[in-house]
């Protein structure tokens, strides 16, 4: 298995179906539960484990999910409401030693739960044509809502599997 891409690299289908969209919404909604299952009964020092040499720790992965999925959710909200997002949805701002301790870890878990829940609830009952809405050309490569769902469902599963590997599960 490739620890850098444990579920493979992102592949966006050429012909996205309703089944694909439903699966991605399900993945987004279930991410917090799956992460909680992986983190059950771990010791604080295990949050410093990495999935490969020189990679982010479990603690950093959790924070990265928050700091990328929160603006991603906001962008999708703006797209649905016909507004223009003003920033890319995937910042890379991980800072060493900034997210230590039990409180930061628990806060990240709570934020993941809230973001993913709101995200799934926002898009679950949208009419099918809404998934073709796109960001403006100047924003994030003018991806459609359905493509962004694919990207973030993959992104969450990708890092959840990094956590699984780091914890030896």
Backbone as numpy.savetxt, mean C-alpha at the origin, in Angstrom:
# Nx Ny Nz CAx CAy CAz Cx Cy Cz
13.11 -18.08 -4.27 12.26 -16.89 -4.27 13.15 -15.65 -4.27
12.70 -14.64 -4.96 13.39 -13.36 -5.03 12.90 -12.49 -3.87
13.76 -12.24 -2.89 13.33 -11.46 -1.72 13.05 -10.01 -2.05
13.65 -9.49 -3.11 13.38 -8.10 -3.49 11.96 -7.97 -4.05
11.54 -8.94 -4.85 10.19 -8.95 -5.44 9.53 -10.30 -5.16
9.14 -10.53 -3.91 8.63 -11.86 -3.53 7.33 -12.26 -4.24
6.56 -11.30 -4.73 5.34 -11.63 -5.48 5.51 -11.27 -6.95
6.75 -11.02 -7.35 7.03 -10.60 -8.72 6.90 -9.10 -8.86
7.43 -8.58 -9.95 7.33 -7.15 -10.21 5.90 -6.81 -10.61
5.56 -5.56 -10.45 4.22 -5.07 -10.80 3.93 -5.33 -12.27
2.78 -5.95 -12.52 2.30 -6.15 -13.89 0.88 -5.59 -13.95
0.69 -4.61 -14.81 -0.63 -4.02 -14.98 -1.26 -4.67 -16.21
-2.39 -5.36 -16.03 -3.01 -6.03 -17.18 -3.41 -5.04 -18.27
-3.31 -5.47 -19.51 -3.74 -4.63 -20.63 -5.25 -4.44 -20.63
-5.97 -5.48 -20.26 -7.43 -5.44 -20.24 -7.90 -5.68 -18.81
-8.13 -4.61 -18.07 -8.53 -4.71 -16.67 -10.02 -4.99 -16.59
-10.36 -6.06 -15.85 -11.75 -6.49 -15.74 -12.33 -6.08 -14.38
-13.62 -6.21 -14.25 -14.30 -5.96 -12.97 -13.77 -6.93 -11.92
-13.49 -8.16 -12.32 -12.93 -9.15 -11.39 -11.58 -8.68 -10.86
-10.74 -8.11 -11.74 -9.45 -7.57 -11.30 -9.67 -6.46 -10.27
-10.55 -5.54 -10.60 -10.83 -4.40 -9.71 -11.34 -4.89 -8.36
-12.28 -5.84 -8.37 -12.81 -6.38 -7.12 -11.71 -7.04 -6.29
-10.78 -7.75 -6.95 -9.68 -8.40 -6.23 -8.76 -7.36 -5.61
-8.46 -6.29 -6.34 -7.58 -5.24 -5.82 -8.23 -4.52 -4.64
-9.52 -4.27 -4.73 -10.22 -3.64 -3.60 -10.17 -4.57 -2.39
-10.37 -5.85 -2.60 -10.28 -6.84 -1.53 -8.87 -6.86 -0.92
-7.85 -6.83 -1.77 -6.47 -6.81 -1.27 -6.22 -5.56 -0.43
-6.69 -4.42 -0.90 -6.52 -3.17 -0.16 -7.23 -3.25 1.19
-8.43 -3.78 1.19 -9.22 -3.87 2.43 -8.61 -4.86 3.43
-8.06 -5.97 2.94 -7.56 -7.02 3.84 -6.11 -6.82 4.29
-5.42 -5.86 3.69 -4.01 -5.67 4.05 -3.80 -5.51 5.56
-4.56 -4.67 6.27 -4.32 -4.53 7.71 -4.48 -5.84 8.47
-5.50 -6.61 8.15 -5.72 -7.90 8.82 -4.55 -8.84 8.58
-4.08 -8.89 7.35 -2.96 -9.77 7.01 -1.68 -9.34 7.73
-1.46 -8.03 7.82 -0.28 -7.54 8.54 -0.40 -7.86 10.03
-1.58 -7.65 10.61 -1.79 -7.98 12.03 -1.49 -9.45 12.29
-1.93 -10.33 11.40 -1.67 -11.76 11.57 -0.17 -12.04 11.57
0.57 -11.38 10.68 2.02 -11.58 10.63 2.70 -11.06 11.90
2.17 -10.00 12.47 2.82 -9.36 13.61 2.35 -9.89 14.96
1.42 -10.84 14.94 0.94 -11.36 16.22 2.06 -12.10 16.94
2.17 -11.84 18.21 3.14 -12.52 19.08 4.59 -12.29 18.71
4.92 -11.12 18.14 6.33 -10.85 17.87 6.89 -9.98 18.99
8.18 -10.02 19.14 8.89 -9.18 20.12 9.30 -7.88 19.44
9.44 -6.82 20.23 9.78 -5.51 19.68 11.06 -5.55 18.83
12.05 -6.32 19.26 13.31 -6.36 18.51 13.13 -6.99 17.12
12.09 -7.79 16.93 11.84 -8.38 15.60 11.41 -7.32 14.59
10.95 -6.17 15.07 10.58 -5.07 14.17 11.81 -4.50 13.45
12.99 -4.85 13.94 14.23 -4.39 13.31 14.77 -5.39 12.29
14.11 -6.54 12.14 14.51 -7.53 11.13 14.31 -6.96 9.73
15.17 -7.39 8.81 15.03 -7.00 7.41 14.79 -8.25 6.56
14.26 -8.05 5.38 13.96 -9.18 4.48 15.14 -9.55 3.60
16.15 -8.68 3.54 17.41 -8.98 2.86 18.44 -7.97 3.35
19.70 -8.26 3.15 20.78 -7.39 3.59 20.62 -5.98 3.03
20.69 -4.99 3.91 20.61 -3.60 3.49 19.21 -3.09 3.20
18.21 -3.90 3.44 16.82 -3.52 3.14 16.18 -2.86 4.35
14.98 -2.34 4.15 14.23 -1.72 5.24 13.85 -2.76 6.28
13.76 -2.30 7.53 13.29 -3.16 8.62 11.76 -3.26 8.56
11.22 -4.17 9.35 9.76 -4.30 9.45 9.17 -2.96 9.88
9.79 -2.33 10.85 9.32 -1.03 11.35 9.28 0.00 10.20
10.34 0.04 9.39 10.40 0.99 8.28 9.40 0.63 7.18
9.21 -0.66 6.96 8.22 -1.09 5.95 6.82 -0.63 6.35
6.48 -0.78 7.62 5.16 -0.34 8.09 4.99 1.15 7.86
6.01 1.92 8.19 5.89 3.36 8.00 5.83 3.71 6.52
6.58 3.01 5.69 6.55 3.26 4.25 5.15 3.00 3.68
4.49 1.96 4.15 3.12 1.69 3.68 2.23 2.88 4.01
2.34 3.39 5.23 1.54 4.56 5.63 1.87 5.76 4.76
3.16 6.07 4.63 3.52 7.31 3.94 3.32 7.24 2.43
3.11 6.07 1.89 2.79 5.98 0.46 1.29 5.80 0.22
0.62 5.04 1.07 -0.80 4.79 0.85 -1.69 5.96 1.25
-1.26 6.76 2.21 -2.07 7.93 2.58 -2.19 8.91 1.41
-1.09 9.36 0.79 -1.25 10.23 -0.37 -1.90 9.51 -1.55
-1.70 8.19 -1.65 -2.37 7.43 -2.71 -3.88 7.48 -2.54
-4.34 7.27 -1.32 -5.77 7.38 -1.03 -6.28 8.77 -1.35
-5.51 9.77 -0.95 -5.93 11.16 -1.18 -6.02 11.45 -2.68
-5.07 10.95 -3.45 -5.12 11.14 -4.90 -6.36 10.49 -5.51
-6.66 9.29 -5.07 -7.84 8.60 -5.60 -9.11 9.35 -5.22
-9.17 9.84 -3.99 -10.32 10.64 -3.56 -10.48 11.87 -4.47
-9.37 12.54 -4.76 -9.42 13.72 -5.61 -9.86 13.37 -7.03
-9.35 12.28 -7.57 -9.74 11.84 -8.92 -11.24 11.60 -8.97
-11.75 10.86 -8.01 -13.18 10.53 -7.98 -14.02 11.80 -7.94
-13.53 12.81 -7.24 -14.28 14.05 -7.07 -13.90 15.13 -8.08
-13.17 14.73 -9.13 -12.85 15.66 -10.22 -11.85 16.74 -9.87
-11.06 16.51 -8.85 -10.04 17.48 -8.44 -8.67 17.04 -8.97
-7.71 17.95 -8.94 -6.37 17.66 -9.46 -5.40 17.39 -8.31
-4.88 16.16 -8.23 -3.83 15.91 -7.24 -2.60 16.76 -7.58
-1.89 17.21 -6.56 -0.76 18.10 -6.80 0.58 17.45 -6.48
0.59 16.16 -6.17 1.85 15.48 -5.85 1.75 14.02 -6.26
2.91 13.41 -6.44 2.93 11.98 -6.74 2.54 11.19 -5.49
2.01 10.01 -5.70 1.47 9.23 -4.60 2.49 8.35 -3.89
3.71 8.29 -4.37 4.68 7.39 -3.76 5.94 8.11 -3.29
5.87 8.85 -2.20 7.08 9.51 -1.71 8.05 8.48 -1.15
9.31 8.79 -1.15 10.33 7.91 -0.58 11.07 8.71 0.50
10.52 8.74 1.71 11.06 9.62 2.74 11.49 8.84 3.99
11.73 7.56 3.88 12.13 6.79 5.05 13.40 7.39 5.64
13.37 7.65 6.96 14.54 8.19 7.65 14.98 7.18 8.70
16.25 6.93 8.73 16.80 5.99 9.70 16.47 6.42 11.13
16.13 5.47 11.96 15.93 5.68 13.40 14.80 6.63 13.77
13.98 7.02 12.83 12.89 7.94 13.12 11.67 7.21 13.69
11.53 5.94 13.38 10.29 5.22 13.70 10.54 4.10 14.69
11.25 4.39 15.74 11.56 3.37 16.72 10.53 3.39 17.84
10.42 2.27 18.50 9.57 2.19 19.66 8.19 1.66 19.35
7.57 1.19 20.41 6.27 0.54 20.28 5.17 1.50 19.84
5.21 2.74 20.30 4.17 3.70 19.95 4.15 3.96 18.44
5.31 4.20 17.85 5.38 4.46 16.40 4.85 3.27 15.63
5.22 2.08 16.02 4.77 0.86 15.36 3.25 0.71 15.47
2.72 0.94 16.65 1.27 0.82 16.84 0.52 1.92 16.10
1.07 3.13 16.08 0.45 4.21 15.32 0.41 3.88 13.83
1.50 3.34 13.31 1.52 2.96 11.90 0.46 1.89 11.61
0.33 0.92 12.49 -0.69 -0.12 12.29 -2.10 0.48 12.28
-2.36 1.39 13.22 -3.68 2.04 13.25 -3.93 2.84 11.98
-2.90 3.54 11.51 -3.07 4.33 10.29 -3.31 3.44 9.08
-2.59 2.32 9.00 -2.81 1.38 7.90 -4.25 0.90 7.91
-4.76 0.55 9.09 -6.16 0.10 9.21 -7.11 1.17 8.69
-6.93 2.39 9.14 -7.85 3.47 8.75 -7.75 3.81 7.27
-6.55 3.94 6.76 -6.37 4.28 5.35 -6.99 3.21 4.46
-6.63 1.97 4.72 -7.10 0.88 3.85 -8.62 0.72 3.93
-9.19 0.88 5.13 -10.63 0.77 5.30 -11.35 1.89 4.53
-10.88 3.10 4.70 -11.51 4.22 4.00 -11.37 4.05 2.48
-10.23 3.58 2.05 -9.97 3.39 0.63 -10.95 2.38 0.05
-11.06 1.23 0.70 -11.97 0.19 0.21 -13.41 0.69 0.20
-13.81 1.36 1.27 -15.18 1.87 1.34 -15.45 2.95 0.29
-14.44 3.75 -0.02 -14.59 4.80 -1.02 -14.87 4.23 -2.41
-14.19 3.15 -2.76 -14.27 2.66 -4.14 -15.19 1.46 -4.34
-15.61 0.81 -3.26 -16.42 -0.42 -3.37 -17.66 -0.27 -4.23
-18.38 0.79 -4.04 -19.68 0.93 -4.70 -19.68 1.94 -5.83
-18.50 2.27 -6.34 -18.44 3.21 -7.46 -19.00 2.56 -8.72
-19.67 3.34 -9.56 -20.09 2.79 -10.85 -18.85 2.41 -11.68
-18.97 1.40 -12.49 -17.82 0.88 -13.24 -17.09 1.94 -14.06
-17.83 2.89 -14.63 -17.20 3.91 -15.48 -16.29 4.85 -14.67
-16.49 4.93 -13.35 -15.65 5.78 -12.51 -14.20 5.30 -12.49
-13.98 4.01 -12.69 -12.63 3.46 -12.63 -11.77 3.87 -13.83
-12.39 4.47 -14.84 -11.65 4.97 -15.99 -11.19 6.41 -15.81
-11.65 7.09 -14.76 -11.21 8.46 -14.50 -9.69 8.45 -14.31
-9.05 9.53 -14.80 -7.60 9.60 -14.71 -7.15 10.87 -14.01
-5.91 10.83 -13.61 -5.26 12.02 -13.09 -4.90 12.90 -14.29
-4.76 14.19 -14.10 -4.36 15.05 -15.22 -2.97 14.68 -15.73
-2.64 15.03 -16.97 -1.35 14.63 -17.56 -0.13 15.03 -16.75
-0.20 16.11 -16.01 0.96 16.56 -15.24 1.14 15.79 -13.93
0.21 14.91 -13.61 0.24 14.22 -12.32 0.42 12.73 -12.49
1.46 12.18 -11.90 1.64 10.74 -11.75 1.34 9.96 -13.03
1.82 10.46 -14.14 1.75 9.76 -15.43 0.33 9.50 -15.92
-0.62 10.28 -15.50 -2.00 10.21 -15.96 -2.58 8.80 -15.84
-2.34 8.15 -14.75 -2.89 6.80 -14.53 -4.37 6.88 -14.19
-5.11 5.86 -14.61 -6.53 5.79 -14.29 -6.70 5.28 -12.86
-7.89 5.47 -12.33 -8.23 4.97 -11.00 -7.99 3.47 -10.93
-8.41 2.72 -11.96 -8.25 1.26 -11.90 -6.78 0.86 -11.92
-5.94 1.61 -12.64 -4.51 1.31 -12.63 -3.91 1.64 -11.27
-4.31 2.74 -10.67 -3.82 3.08 -9.33 -4.23 2.03 -8.31
-5.44 1.49 -8.43 -5.85 0.40 -7.52 -4.93 -0.80 -7.69
-4.59 -1.12 -8.92 -3.67 -2.23 -9.20 -2.32 -1.95 -8.54
-1.80 -0.75 -8.74 -0.49 -0.38 -8.20 -0.47 -0.50 -6.68
-1.48 0.05 -6.02 -1.46 0.06 -4.56 -1.84 -1.29 -3.95
-2.66 -2.07 -4.61 -2.91 -3.43 -4.13 -1.61 -4.24 -4.20
-0.92 -4.13 -5.34 0.37 -4.82 -5.48 1.36 -4.31 -4.44
1.45 -2.99 -4.29 2.40 -2.39 -3.37 2.20 -2.89 -1.94
0.96 -2.93 -1.49 0.68 -3.44 -0.14 1.06 -4.90 0.01
0.68 -5.73 -0.97 1.02 -7.16 -0.91 2.53 -7.37 -1.00
3.19 -6.57 -1.82 4.64 -6.64 -1.99 5.34 -6.44 -0.65
4.98 -5.37 0.06 5.64 -5.09 1.33 5.15 -5.99 2.46
3.91 -6.44 2.39 3.44 -7.42 3.38 4.30 -8.69 3.29
4.64 -9.07 2.07 5.50 -10.25 1.91 6.93 -9.99 2.34
7.40 -8.76 2.23 8.70 -8.42 2.79 8.66 -8.61 4.31
7.58 -8.18 4.94 7.43 -8.36 6.38 7.41 -9.84 6.73
6.68 -10.63 5.96 6.61 -12.08 6.19 8.00 -12.69 6.13
8.78 -12.33 5.13 10.14 -12.87 4.98 11.02 -12.42 6.15
10.94 -11.14 6.50 11.78 -10.61 7.60 11.48 -11.32 8.92
10.24 -11.74 9.09 9.86 -12.41 10.35 10.00 -13.92 10.26
10.41 -14.42 9.10 10.60 -15.86 8.93 9.32 -16.65 8.95
8.24 -16.06 8.46 6.94 -16.74 8.48 6.55 -17.20 7.10
